[in-house]
Each structure stands twice: as structure tokens, then as C-alpha cells.
CSV table of C-alpha atoms and ligand atoms in Angstrom, one decimal:
chain,number,residue,atom,x,y,z
W,1,MET,CA,25.1,-16.3,3.3
W,2,THR,CA,26.9,-13.3,2.2
W,3,THR,CA,25.5,-10.1,3.6
W,4,THR,CA,23.9,-9.4,-0.1
W,5,THR,CA,21.5,-11.6,-0.3
W,6,PRO,CA,18.4,-9.6,-0.4
W,7,ALA,CA,15.7,-10.7,2.3
W,8,ILE,CA,13.1,-11.5,0.4
W,9,ARG,CA,12.9,-12.4,-3.1
W,10,THR,CA,11.0,-14.0,-6.1
W,11,GLU,CA,11.5,-15.1,-9.4
W,12,ASP,CA,9.3,-15.4,-12.4
W,13,LEU,CA,6.7,-16.4,-9.2
W,14,VAL,CA,3.5,-18.2,-10.4
W,15,LYS,CA,-0.1,-19.1,-9.1
W,16,ASN,CA,-3.0,-20.3,-11.0
W,17,PHE,CA,-6.4,-20.9,-9.0
W,18,GLY,CA,-7.9,-23.6,-11.6
W,19,ASP,CA,-8.9,-21.5,-14.5
W,20,THR,CA,-7.9,-18.0,-12.6
W,21,PRO,CA,-4.0,-17.2,-13.1
W,22,ALA,CA,-3.6,-15.1,-9.7
W,23,VAL,CA,0.0,-14.7,-10.1
W,24,ARG,CA,1.4,-14.3,-13.3
W,25,GLY,CA,5.1,-13.8,-13.1
W,26,VAL,CA,6.2,-11.8,-10.7
W,27,SER,CA,9.5,-11.1,-9.8
W,28,LEU,CA,10.7,-8.7,-7.3
W,29,GLU,CA,13.8,-8.4,-4.1
W,30,VAL,CA,13.4,-6.8,-1.0
W,31,PRO,CA,17.2,-5.7,0.7
W,32,THR,CA,16.9,-6.4,4.2
W,33,GLY,CA,16.0,-3.4,6.0
W,34,VAL,CA,13.9,-1.6,3.6
W,35,VAL,CA,10.0,-1.6,3.4
W,36,LEU,CA,8.6,-2.7,0.0
W,37,GLY,CA,5.0,-1.5,-0.8
W,38,LEU,CA,3.3,-4.0,-2.8
W,39,LEU,CA,0.2,-2.1,-4.9
W,40,GLY,CA,-2.6,-3.2,-6.4
W,41,PRO,CA,-6.2,-2.9,-6.5
W,42,ASN,CA,-9.0,-5.6,-5.4
W,43,GLY,CA,-7.8,-9.4,-7.0
W,44,ALA,CA,-4.6,-7.9,-8.2
W,45,GLY,CA,-2.5,-10.8,-6.6
W,46,LYS,CA,-0.8,-9.2,-3.8
W,47,THR,CA,-2.4,-11.5,-0.9
W,48,THR,CA,-1.2,-14.3,-3.3
W,49,THR,CA,2.0,-13.6,-3.4
W,50,VAL,CA,2.5,-12.7,-0.1
W,51,ARG,CA,0.8,-16.3,1.1
W,52,MET,CA,3.5,-17.9,-1.5
W,53,LEU,CA,6.3,-15.9,0.3
W,54,ALA,CA,5.1,-16.8,4.0
W,55,THR,CA,5.2,-20.5,2.7
W,56,LEU,CA,1.5,-20.7,2.9
W,57,THR,CA,0.8,-21.3,-0.4
W,58,ARG,CA,2.6,-23.7,-3.0
W,59,PRO,CA,3.7,-21.5,-6.2
W,60,ASP,CA,2.8,-23.5,-9.6
W,61,GLY,CA,5.8,-21.7,-11.1
W,62,GLY,CA,8.9,-19.9,-10.2
W,63,ARG,CA,10.3,-19.4,-6.8
W,64,ALA,CA,10.5,-17.7,-4.0
W,65,LEU,CA,13.2,-17.0,-1.4
W,66,VAL,CA,13.4,-15.4,2.2
W,67,HIS,CA,17.0,-14.7,3.6
W,68,GLY,CA,18.1,-16.9,0.6
W,69,TYR,CA,16.0,-20.2,2.1
W,70,ASP,CA,13.7,-21.6,-0.4
W,71,THR,CA,10.2,-21.1,0.7
W,72,VAL,CA,8.9,-24.3,-0.7
W,73,LYS,CA,12.1,-26.5,0.1
W,74,GLN,CA,13.4,-25.4,3.3
W,75,SER,CA,9.8,-24.1,4.3
W,76,ARG,CA,10.9,-24.7,8.2
W,77,GLU,CA,14.3,-21.9,8.1
W,78,VAL,CA,11.9,-19.3,6.1
W,79,ARG,CA,9.2,-19.9,9.0
W,80,SER,CA,12.0,-19.5,12.0
W,81,LEU,CA,12.8,-15.8,10.0
W,82,ILE,CA,9.2,-14.0,9.4
W,83,GLY,CA,6.1,-13.0,10.6
W,84,MET,CA,3.1,-12.4,9.4
W,85,THR,CA,-0.5,-10.9,9.7
W,86,GLY,CA,-3.1,-11.5,7.2
W,87,GLN,CA,-5.1,-9.4,5.5
W,88,TYR,CA,-8.0,-10.6,7.8
W,89,ALA,CA,-6.4,-11.0,11.8
W,90,ALA,CA,-6.0,-14.2,12.5
W,91,VAL,CA,-7.0,-14.4,16.6
W,92,ASP,CA,-8.8,-16.8,18.1
W,93,GLU,CA,-12.3,-14.7,19.6
W,94,ASP,CA,-13.1,-17.1,22.3
W,95,ILE,CA,-9.6,-16.6,24.7
W,96,SER,CA,-8.4,-13.6,25.5
W,97,GLY,CA,-5.6,-11.4,24.0
W,98,TRP,CA,-3.3,-12.4,26.8
W,99,GLU,CA,-3.7,-16.1,25.9
W,100,ASN,CA,-3.4,-15.4,22.1
W,101,LEU,CA,-0.1,-14.5,22.5
W,102,TYR,CA,0.8,-17.2,24.9
W,103,LEU,CA,-0.2,-19.7,22.9
W,104,VAL,CA,1.6,-18.5,20.2
W,105,GLY,CA,4.6,-18.1,21.9
W,106,ARG,CA,4.6,-21.5,22.9
W,107,LEU,CA,3.8,-22.7,19.6
W,108,LEU,CA,7.2,-21.0,18.6
W,109,ASN,CA,8.9,-23.3,21.3
W,110,MET,CA,9.2,-20.9,24.3
W,111,GLY,CA,9.4,-21.9,27.5
W,112,ARG,CA,6.3,-21.0,29.9
W,113,ARG,CA,8.5,-18.3,31.5
W,114,GLN,CA,9.0,-16.8,28.6
W,115,ALA,CA,5.7,-17.1,26.6
W,116,ARG,CA,4.1,-15.6,29.7
W,117,THR,CA,6.8,-12.9,29.7
W,118,GLN,CA,6.5,-11.9,26.6
W,119,ALA,CA,3.1,-12.3,26.2
W,120,GLU,CA,2.8,-9.4,29.2
W,121,ALA,CA,5.6,-7.1,26.9
W,122,MET,CA,3.5,-7.2,24.1
W,123,LEU,CA,0.2,-6.3,25.4
W,124,GLU,CA,2.2,-3.4,27.0
W,125,ARG,CA,3.9,-2.6,23.7
W,126,PHE,CA,0.2,-2.4,21.8
W,127,GLY,CA,-2.0,-0.6,24.3
W,128,LEU,CA,-3.8,-3.8,25.4
W,129,THR,CA,-2.7,-4.4,28.6
W,130,GLU,CA,-5.9,-3.6,30.2
W,131,ALA,CA,-8.0,-5.6,27.4
W,132,GLY,CA,-5.5,-8.4,27.8
W,133,GLY,CA,-7.2,-10.4,30.3
W,134,ARG,CA,-10.9,-10.4,28.1
W,135,PRO,CA,-12.0,-12.1,25.2
W,136,VAL,CA,-11.0,-11.4,22.2
W,137,ARG,CA,-14.6,-11.6,20.9
W,138,GLY,CA,-15.1,-8.0,22.7
W,139,TYR,CA,-12.4,-6.3,21.0
W,140,SER,CA,-12.8,-3.3,18.5
W,141,GLY,CA,-11.3,-3.9,14.7
W,142,GLY,CA,-8.3,-2.0,15.9
W,143,MET,CA,-7.5,-3.9,19.0
W,144,ARG,CA,-7.6,-7.3,16.9
W,145,ARG,CA,-5.4,-5.6,14.4
W,146,ARG,CA,-3.1,-4.7,17.3
W,147,LEU,CA,-3.3,-8.3,18.6
W,148,ASP,CA,-2.5,-9.8,15.3
W,149,LEU,CA,0.5,-7.4,14.7
W,150,ALA,CA,1.9,-8.4,18.3
W,151,ALA,CA,1.4,-12.1,17.2
W,152,SER,CA,3.4,-11.7,14.5
W,153,LEU,CA,5.9,-10.0,16.5
W,154,LEU,CA,6.8,-12.6,18.9
W,155,GLY,CA,9.0,-14.9,17.7
W,156,ASP,CA,11.3,-11.6,16.9
W,157,PRO,CA,11.0,-12.1,13.4
W,158,LYS,CA,13.4,-10.5,10.6
W,159,VAL,CA,11.1,-10.5,7.8
W,160,LEU,CA,7.3,-9.1,8.4
W,161,PHE,CA,4.8,-9.4,5.5
W,162,LEU,CA,1.8,-6.9,6.1
W,163,ASP,CA,-1.1,-8.5,4.5
W,164,GLU,CA,-3.3,-4.6,4.3
W,165,PRO,CA,-2.2,-4.1,7.6
W,166,THR,CA,-4.5,-1.1,8.3
W,167,THR,CA,-7.7,-1.9,6.2
W,168,GLY,CA,-10.8,-0.7,7.8
W,169,LEU,CA,-8.9,0.8,10.6
W,170,ASP,CA,-10.0,4.5,12.1
W,171,PRO,CA,-7.1,7.0,12.1
W,172,HIS,CA,-5.7,6.4,15.0
W,173,SER,CA,-5.1,3.4,15.1
W,174,ARG,CA,-4.1,3.4,11.5
W,175,ASN,CA,-1.6,6.1,12.6
W,176,ALA,CA,-0.2,3.7,15.6
W,177,LEU,CA,0.0,0.9,13.4
W,178,TRP,CA,2.3,3.3,10.7
W,179,ALA,CA,4.2,4.4,13.7
W,180,GLU,CA,5.0,0.7,14.8
W,181,VAL,CA,6.2,-0.3,11.3
W,182,ARG,CA,8.8,2.5,10.9
W,183,ALA,CA,9.6,1.4,14.5
W,184,LEU,CA,10.5,-2.2,13.4
W,185,ALA,CA,11.8,-0.7,10.0
W,186,GLY,CA,14.1,1.4,11.3
W,187,ASN,CA,15.5,-2.0,13.9
W,188,GLY,CA,16.4,-3.2,10.4
W,189,THR,CA,13.1,-5.6,9.9
W,190,THR,CA,12.4,-5.7,6.3
W,191,VAL,CA,9.1,-5.6,5.6
W,192,LEU,CA,6.6,-6.0,2.3
W,193,LEU,CA,3.3,-4.3,3.7
W,194,THR,CA,0.5,-4.6,1.0
W,195,THR,CA,-2.0,-2.5,0.6
W,196,GLN,CA,-4.5,-0.6,-2.1
W,197,TYR,CA,-3.7,2.9,-0.3
W,198,MET,CA,-1.5,5.1,-2.2
W,199,GLU,CA,-1.0,7.4,0.9
W,200,GLU,CA,0.2,4.1,3.1
W,201,ALA,CA,2.7,3.5,0.6
W,202,GLU,CA,3.7,6.8,0.1
W,203,ALA,CA,4.1,7.2,3.9
W,204,LEU,CA,5.8,3.9,4.4
W,205,ALA,CA,7.1,2.4,1.7
W,206,ASP,CA,10.7,2.5,0.4
W,207,SER,CA,9.9,1.8,-2.4
W,208,VAL,CA,7.0,1.0,-4.3
W,209,MET,CA,5.7,-2.0,-6.7
W,210,VAL,CA,2.5,-1.9,-8.3
W,211,ILE,CA,0.5,-5.1,-9.6
W,212,ASP,CA,-2.1,-5.4,-11.3
W,213,HIS,CA,-4.3,-8.8,-12.6
W,214,GLY,CA,-1.5,-11.1,-11.6
W,215,GLU,CA,1.6,-8.9,-13.1
W,216,VAL,CA,4.1,-6.3,-12.1
W,217,ILE,CA,3.2,-2.9,-13.7
W,218,ALA,CA,5.7,-0.7,-12.4
W,219,SER,CA,8.2,-0.2,-9.4
W,220,GLY,CA,9.9,2.4,-7.9
W,221,THR,CA,10.0,5.0,-5.2
W,222,SER,CA,6.9,7.0,-5.2
W,223,GLN,CA,8.2,9.7,-6.8
W,224,GLU,CA,9.8,7.8,-9.5
W,225,LEU,CA,6.3,6.3,-10.2
W,226,ARG,CA,4.7,10.3,-9.9
W,227,GLU,CA,7.8,11.4,-12.9
W,228,ARG,CA,6.6,8.3,-14.8
W,229,ILE,CA,3.3,9.4,-15.9
W,230,GLY,CA,4.7,13.2,-17.1
W,231,GLY,CA,5.8,15.0,-14.4
W,232,PRO,CA,4.3,18.7,-13.5
W,233,VAL,CA,1.8,20.3,-15.3
W,234,LEU,CA,1.8,24.1,-15.9
W,235,ARG,CA,-2.0,25.6,-15.9
W,236,ILE,CA,-3.2,28.6,-17.1
W,237,ALA,CA,-6.4,30.3,-16.3
W,238,PRO,CA,-7.6,33.1,-18.6
W,239,GLU,CA,-9.4,36.1,-16.2
W,240,ARG,CA,-12.4,35.5,-18.7
W,241,PRO,CA,-13.5,32.0,-19.2
W,242,ASP,CA,-14.0,32.7,-22.5
W,243,ASP,CA,-10.5,33.2,-23.7
W,244,LEU,CA,-9.5,29.4,-22.9
W,245,ALA,CA,-9.5,28.5,-26.6
W,246,ALA,CA,-7.9,31.8,-27.6
W,247,VAL,CA,-5.5,30.6,-24.8
W,248,ARG,CA,-5.2,27.2,-26.2
W,249,ARG,CA,-4.9,28.8,-29.9
W,250,ALA,CA,-2.3,30.9,-28.8
W,251,LEU,CA,0.2,27.8,-27.8
W,252,LEU,CA,-0.7,25.8,-30.4
W,253,THR,CA,0.8,28.8,-33.4
W,254,ALA,CA,3.4,28.6,-30.9
W,255,GLY,CA,4.4,25.0,-31.0
W,256,LEU,CA,3.3,24.1,-27.8
W,257,GLY,CA,1.3,21.6,-29.2
W,258,ALA,CA,0.4,19.6,-25.9
W,259,ALA,CA,-1.9,22.0,-24.8
W,260,ARG,CA,-5.4,21.2,-23.6
W,261,ALA,CA,-8.5,23.0,-22.6
W,262,ASP,CA,-10.3,22.3,-19.7
W,263,GLU,CA,-13.9,24.3,-19.7
W,264,GLU,CA,-14.7,22.6,-16.2
W,265,GLU,CA,-12.2,24.1,-14.3
W,266,SER,CA,-11.8,27.0,-17.2
W,267,VAL,CA,-8.1,26.6,-17.6
W,268,VAL,CA,-5.7,25.2,-20.4
W,269,SER,CA,-2.7,22.5,-18.9
W,270,LEU,CA,0.3,21.6,-20.6
W,271,PRO,CA,2.6,19.4,-19.7
W,272,LEU,CA,5.8,21.1,-18.8
W,273,GLY,CA,9.4,18.8,-19.9
W,274,GLY,CA,12.6,18.9,-17.2
W,275,THR,CA,13.9,22.3,-18.3
W,276,GLY,CA,10.8,24.9,-17.9
W,277,ALA,CA,11.4,25.9,-21.3
W,278,GLU,CA,7.4,25.7,-22.2
W,279,LEU,CA,6.9,28.1,-19.0
W,280,THR,CA,8.8,30.8,-20.0
W,281,ALA,CA,7.4,30.0,-23.5
W,282,ALA,CA,3.9,29.9,-23.2
W,283,VAL,CA,4.0,33.4,-20.3
W,284,ARG,CA,5.4,34.7,-23.3
W,285,VAL,CA,3.3,34.4,-25.9
W,286,LEU,CA,0.0,34.9,-23.6
W,287,GLY,CA,1.4,37.9,-22.8
W,288,ASP,CA,2.1,39.1,-26.5
W,289,ALA,CA,-1.5,38.0,-27.2
W,290,GLY,CA,-2.7,40.0,-24.7
W,291,ILE,CA,-4.8,37.5,-23.1
W,292,PRO,CA,-5.5,38.9,-19.2
W,293,LEU,CA,-4.5,36.0,-17.1
W,294,ALA,CA,-6.3,35.5,-13.7
W,295,ARG,CA,-3.6,32.2,-12.1
W,296,VAL,CA,-1.0,30.1,-13.9
W,297,ASP,CA,0.2,27.8,-11.5
W,298,THR,CA,1.9,24.2,-11.9
W,299,ARG,CA,1.0,20.8,-9.9
W,300,VAL,CA,2.9,17.4,-9.9
W,301,PRO,CA,0.3,14.7,-10.3
W,302,SER,CA,-0.3,12.9,-7.3
W,303,LEU,CA,0.0,9.1,-6.3
W,304,ASP,CA,-3.8,8.4,-6.6
W,305,GLU,CA,-3.4,10.4,-10.5
W,306,VAL,CA,-0.6,8.1,-11.2
W,307,PHE,CA,-2.4,4.8,-9.5
W,308,LEU,CA,-5.4,5.4,-11.5
W,309,THR,CA,-3.5,6.0,-14.9
W,310,LEU,CA,-1.3,2.3,-14.2
W,311,THR,CA,-4.5,0.1,-13.4
W,312,GLY,CA,-7.6,2.1,-14.6
W,313,THR,CA,-8.9,1.8,-11.1
W,314,ALA,CA,-9.4,4.6,-9.0
W,315,PRO,CA,-7.2,3.5,-5.2
W,316,ALA,CA,-9.1,3.1,-2.0
W,317,VAL,CA,-9.5,6.2,-0.4
W,318,LEU,CA,-8.2,6.1,3.5
W,319,PRO,CA,-10.7,7.0,5.7
W,320,ALA,CA,-10.8,10.3,6.4
W,321,ASP,CA,-12.7,10.2,9.9
W,322,ALA,CA,-12.7,7.8,13.1
W,323,ALA,CA,-15.0,4.5,11.3
W,324,ASP,CA,-16.3,2.9,14.1
W,325,THR,CA,-15.6,-1.4,13.3
W,326,SER,CA,-16.2,-2.6,16.5
W,327,ALA,CA,-19.3,-4.8,14.9
W,328,ASP,CA,-17.5,-6.0,12.5
W,329,PRO,CA,-16.1,-9.4,13.2
W,330,GLU,CA,-13.1,-9.2,10.7
W,331,GLY,CA,-12.4,-5.3,11.2
W,332,THR,CA,-11.5,-4.9,7.7
W,333,ALA,CA,-14.9,-3.6,6.6
W,334,VAL,CA,-15.1,-0.4,4.1
W,335,PRO,CA,-17.0,2.3,5.6
W,336,ALA,CA,-20.2,2.9,3.1
W,337,ASP,CA,-19.2,7.1,2.8
W,338,SER,CA,-15.7,5.7,1.6
W,339,LEU,CA,-16.8,3.7,-0.9
W,340,ALA,CA,-19.2,6.4,-2.0
W,341,GLU,CA,-16.6,8.9,-1.9
W,342,ARG,CA,-14.3,6.3,-3.6
W,343,SER,CA,-16.6,6.3,-6.8
W,344,ALA,CA,-17.0,10.0,-6.2
W,345,ARG,CA,-13.4,10.5,-7.0
W,346,THR,CA,-13.0,8.1,-10.1
W,347,SER,CA,-14.9,10.0,-12.3
W,348,ALA,CA,-12.4,13.4,-10.4
W,349,ASP,CA,-9.4,11.6,-10.9
W,350,HIS,CA,-10.4,11.0,-14.8
W,351,GLU,CA,-10.8,14.3,-15.3
W,352,ILE,CA,-7.7,15.4,-13.5
W,353,THR,CA,-5.4,12.8,-15.0
W,354,ARG,CA,-7.3,13.5,-19.1
W,355,SER,CA,-6.6,16.9,-18.7
W,356,ALA,CA,-3.0,16.4,-17.5
W,357,ALA,CA,-2.4,13.6,-20.2
Y,401,ATP,N1,-8.0,-19.8,-3.0
Y,401,ATP,C1,-8.4,-19.1,-4.3
Y,401,ATP,N2,-9.4,-20.0,-4.9
Y,401,ATP,C2,-9.6,-19.4,-6.0
Y,401,ATP,N3,-9.0,-18.5,-6.3
Y,401,ATP,C3,-8.9,-17.6,-5.6
Y,401,ATP,C4,-8.2,-17.5,-4.4
Y,401,ATP,N4,-7.2,-16.8,-3.9
Y,401,ATP,C5,-7.6,-16.2,-4.6
Y,401,ATP,N5,-7.9,-15.9,-6.3
Y,401,ATP,C6,-8.3,-15.2,-7.3
Y,401,ATP,O1,-7.0,-14.9,-7.6
Y,401,ATP,C7,-7.0,-13.4,-7.7
Y,401,ATP,C8,-6.1,-12.7,-7.1
Y,401,ATP,O2,-6.3,-12.6,-5.6
Y,401,ATP,P1,-5.5,-12.5,-4.7
Y,401,ATP,O3,-6.6,-12.4,-3.2
Y,401,ATP,O4,-4.1,-12.7,-4.0
Y,401,ATP,O5,-5.8,-10.4,-4.6
Y,401,ATP,P2,-5.5,-8.9,-3.8
Y,401,ATP,O6,-4.8,-8.5,-4.7
Y,401,ATP,O7,-5.0,-9.7,-2.2
Y,401,ATP,O8,-6.7,-8.5,-3.5
Y,401,ATP,P3,-7.6,-8.1,-2.3
Y,401,ATP,O9,-7.1,-6.1,-2.1
Y,401,ATP,O10,-9.0,-7.9,-2.8
Y,401,ATP,O11,-7.2,-8.4,-1.0
Y,401,ATP,C9,-7.7,-13.1,-7.4
Y,401,ATP,O12,-8.7,-13.3,-8.8
Y,401,ATP,C10,-8.8,-14.1,-6.3
Y,401,ATP,O13,-10.1,-14.2,-7.0
Y,402,MG,MG1,-5.7,-9.3,-0.6
């Protein structure tokens, strides 16, 4: 095996569930030590893609390789290289955290003593030493997630699949998990994580791949994705909102044809090319026209706007306050206020995107 073999590679991967195409020809490549964020709305095919890579679902077409090993023909080799935490924490409720880890260690062919030592070390690493003796049933959502991640790291995997690792976590637990993922990546672990959160992809991923309806619709660094939807936008606010039309007219007359007036925000926006020539021209034209201005600024589209533009769906919003997930057996509930916020943002983001387009 040469060092240039990518840690993760899929070639035209396809999966259908009956008549439902879940994954429609996904090709991706993740070099060793890189964190790839697989981003997409509900039902995009994220979990299905990860499950095929993790040998849990058999592809209908194409193939998936981990360090060059085929997930179907060489599933045993693949399994020895990977760790996986699913979208729903896969821990046994009825036994303690320690027992969960011990059993996974034994399943990985560790001896009794090694499994015991490793279980204790993991509990310590994930701040679960105190809770380690109690049944998992009484754990909060965040504790289950940490235990799940600990279990997936027991075999010291070279490649880690994390399916929506922070969904349902409060900000404190999320930050702790992000720190852990960064540390793993820093140590050379290759990570493929799925998320519905732009912010999470930007915080953790070296590169981002956006999928929707089972297809890759964009990929690159988060910066590249931003640039794809048009780069910075110049926004001009006249002193008198009544002058909006005059501002727009003056810009159009000067040949700056992409100017749009946004009545609600009382600004005229103009996409800027790479040179900044439009900026100089716009300010000069408006000075010549004698229209008093209150404010001129430029803004770069947010990743949320990129996501919306690409998928037509607003991205999920990270919970801003500590949500209590302890009552949720799967630790994956989205707090109701976050859903409300999400739908509120959908219309707001549409507004921004339209005026920026
Ligand atoms: N076991 C299954 N049986 C039938 N259909 C399935 C199955 N698993 C997934 N699907 C369908 O395949 C499509 C992709 O689902 P998948 O779970 O991969 O999406 P996802 O991107 O992980 O979504 P989410 O963000 O909601 O977790 C969806 O239309 C889903 O309903
Ligand atoms: Mg999923």
C-alpha cells in the first residue's frame, strides 16, 4: 500500500431502498489525516453513505474503499481500521458505562486486563469516571454521546466516521466533542463527519462536501464554497430611504447593472467582482449624483446563505443555549425553540440571498 492511497474513497456509490434512491453516485476522496464534513439536509443520504463506508450497508452500485480495502470484499480489514458513532448513540442502556466499554474492548479481541484498563482510561478521558459504574439508562444525552465516541475509539481506529455527532447536544458538550475531534485529527486520524450544521462543518472540517437528494452538489473548503455563490456584496444605505430608487438608477445608468434595492433593509446591494472596481465606481457615481449616504459596507455571504443557495433548504441552527437532553432516550431531539428559530431564519435567509444575488 502506497502512502498516496486515500484513507477514504468512494467511486460512484449508489444505494436504493426499494423505489427510493438514497445515494445516487457519490464519489469522494479523503486523504489521510484530513477531516471531511459531509453536509446536507434531512434525507440527503449522509447516513446511508457513511453506513456503506462502515460496511453496515451494502452498496447497489459503485464501491467504497478504506485505506484501499473494499468495504464489501474486504470488510474485515476495513472493520479493523475504522471507528463509527451512529446518528443515534449505540450504547446498551441496561449496563454501566464501564461495562459497555469493557464489552466493546472484548469484542475487539482485547484480553480481560487490557479491556479493563482501556475502559477505565476512556472513562477518564471523556469525563465519565464518576458515572462509569451507573447504568447508562440514567445518563444524559451528552453523556451517552461521549460514551458512544469513547467506544468507537477503543480500537484506536485510523479512520473515524461520526454521523451527526453533536445533534441534540448542549453547547458545552458540543464544544467538548469538537475539541476531541480536533485532537484526534491533530494526531493523524482521518475523520468523516456528517452534519446539518454549517457552523460545525466550518469549525471542524478541512473540506466540505454538500450532498442533497443523494448527489454531491458542491465541494471544497468552506471559503471556496462561499466564493462560489458570488463573493462579497457592496451595500449602500442612503441617508433618506426615499432615495433608494435614485441610488439604484444612478448605479444602473453608470453600467453597474446588478444593483438591487432592498426596501426592507433600506439598502441597495451590488455584487462585487474580484477587483473592487465596482466599489470605486459606485461611490464616485453617487457622489456625482449628490445623493447623501448614511452607510456603505461590504459583506461576505455566510455559510448558511451558501447552504441555502445550494440546497434550497435552510441549514439546522446550532442550539445557542444549554438544552436539557436528559429526558430524551436517544439524545437527538431538536429543541422546539430551535425549530422555530430555524423556520424564522428560512425566510430571513431567503431575503438576504435574494438581495445578494
Ligand atoms: N432503511 C431504510 N429503508 C428505507 N428508506 C431508507 C432507509 N434508510 C434511509 N432511507 C431513505 O434514504 C434517503 C436518505 O436517507 P439518509 O438517512 O441517508 O439521509 P440523511 O442525510 O442521513 O438524513 P438525516 O439528516 O435526516 O439523518 C431518505 O429518503 C430516507 O428516507
Ligand atoms: Mg442521517
